[in-house]
Amino acid sequence: MTQLDLQAWFKRIRDAKTRSEVFAILDEFRPLPWADEERSQMAKLYIRLLDYLPDDSGAVAGAASGAQDEKPANDGPVWYEKM
């Protein structure tokens, strides 16, 4: 595949099975010297596909929200302020 064959990049994005795969492909795509219209076409494609792909970042998001849940609730003054 030549690096600047846009149709080949579209195929790679369409063949991706998870969002992580799409983002990995985009990391390869971004630094190449594309025209604005080509970048726009790629953006339209991958944004549409993200809605249909499984969200495989659940473990990361779950860990982040779990860390937030571990904070103690702020129920007012602590015991020594009540005295």
Coordinates of C-alpha atoms in Angstrom, one line a residue:
M1 CA 0.0 0.0 0.0
T2 CA 1.3 3.4 -0.9
Q3 CA 1.1 5.6 2.1
L4 CA -1.1 8.2 0.4
D5 CA -3.7 5.8 -1.0
L6 CA -6.8 7.2 0.7
Q7 CA -9.0 4.3 -0.3
A8 CA -6.7 1.8 1.3
W9 CA -6.8 3.8 4.6
F10 CA -10.7 3.9 4.3
K11 CA -10.6 0.1 4.0
R12 CA -8.4 -0.3 7.0
I13 CA -10.7 1.9 9.1
R14 CA -13.8 -0.1 7.9
D15 CA -12.1 -3.4 8.7
A16 CA -11.3 -2.3 12.3
K17 CA -13.2 -4.3 15.0
T18 CA -12.9 -2.0 18.0
R19 CA -12.5 1.7 18.7
S20 CA -8.9 1.1 19.8
E21 CA -8.0 -0.3 16.4
V22 CA -9.6 2.8 14.7
F23 CA -7.6 5.1 16.9
A24 CA -4.4 3.2 16.3
I25 CA -4.9 3.5 12.5
L26 CA -5.6 7.2 12.9
D27 CA -2.3 7.6 14.8
E28 CA -0.6 6.3 11.7
F29 CA -2.7 8.4 9.3
R30 CA -2.4 11.8 11.0
P31 CA 1.3 12.6 10.5
L32 CA 1.1 11.9 6.7
P33 CA 0.9 14.9 4.3
W34 CA -2.9 14.8 3.5
A35 CA -4.9 17.6 2.0
D36 CA -7.6 19.2 4.1
E37 CA -10.4 17.5 2.0
E38 CA -8.8 14.1 2.5
R39 CA -8.6 14.6 6.2
S40 CA -12.2 15.7 6.2
Q41 CA -13.3 12.5 4.3
M42 CA -11.4 10.4 6.8
A43 CA -13.0 12.2 9.8
K44 CA -16.5 11.7 8.4
L45 CA -15.9 8.0 7.9
Y46 CA -14.4 7.2 11.3
I47 CA -16.9 9.3 13.2
R48 CA -19.7 7.4 11.6
L49 CA -18.1 4.1 12.4
L50 CA -17.3 4.8 16.0
D51 CA -21.1 4.7 16.7
Y52 CA -21.2 1.0 15.6
L53 CA -18.0 -0.3 17.1
P54 CA -17.9 -1.7 20.7
D55 CA -16.5 0.6 23.3
D56 CA -13.4 -1.3 24.4
S57 CA -12.3 1.5 26.8
G58 CA -14.7 0.4 29.5
A59 CA -12.0 -1.1 31.7
V60 CA -10.1 2.2 31.6
A61 CA -13.3 4.3 32.2
G62 CA -14.4 1.9 35.0
A63 CA -11.1 2.2 36.7
A64 CA -11.2 6.0 36.5
S65 CA -14.8 6.2 37.9
G66 CA -13.9 3.7 40.6
A67 CA -11.1 5.9 41.8
Q68 CA -13.6 8.8 42.1
D69 CA -16.0 6.7 44.1
E70 CA -13.4 5.9 46.7
K71 CA -13.3 9.5 47.9
P72 CA -15.1 10.0 51.2
A73 CA -18.4 11.8 51.1
N74 CA -18.4 15.3 52.4
D75 CA -21.2 15.1 55.0
G76 CA -20.3 18.3 56.8
P77 CA -17.8 19.0 59.6
V78 CA -15.6 16.2 60.9
W79 CA -16.0 14.9 64.5
Y80 CA -13.5 17.3 66.1
E81 CA -15.3 20.3 64.5
K82 CA -18.6 19.2 66.1
M83 CA -17.2 19.4 69.6

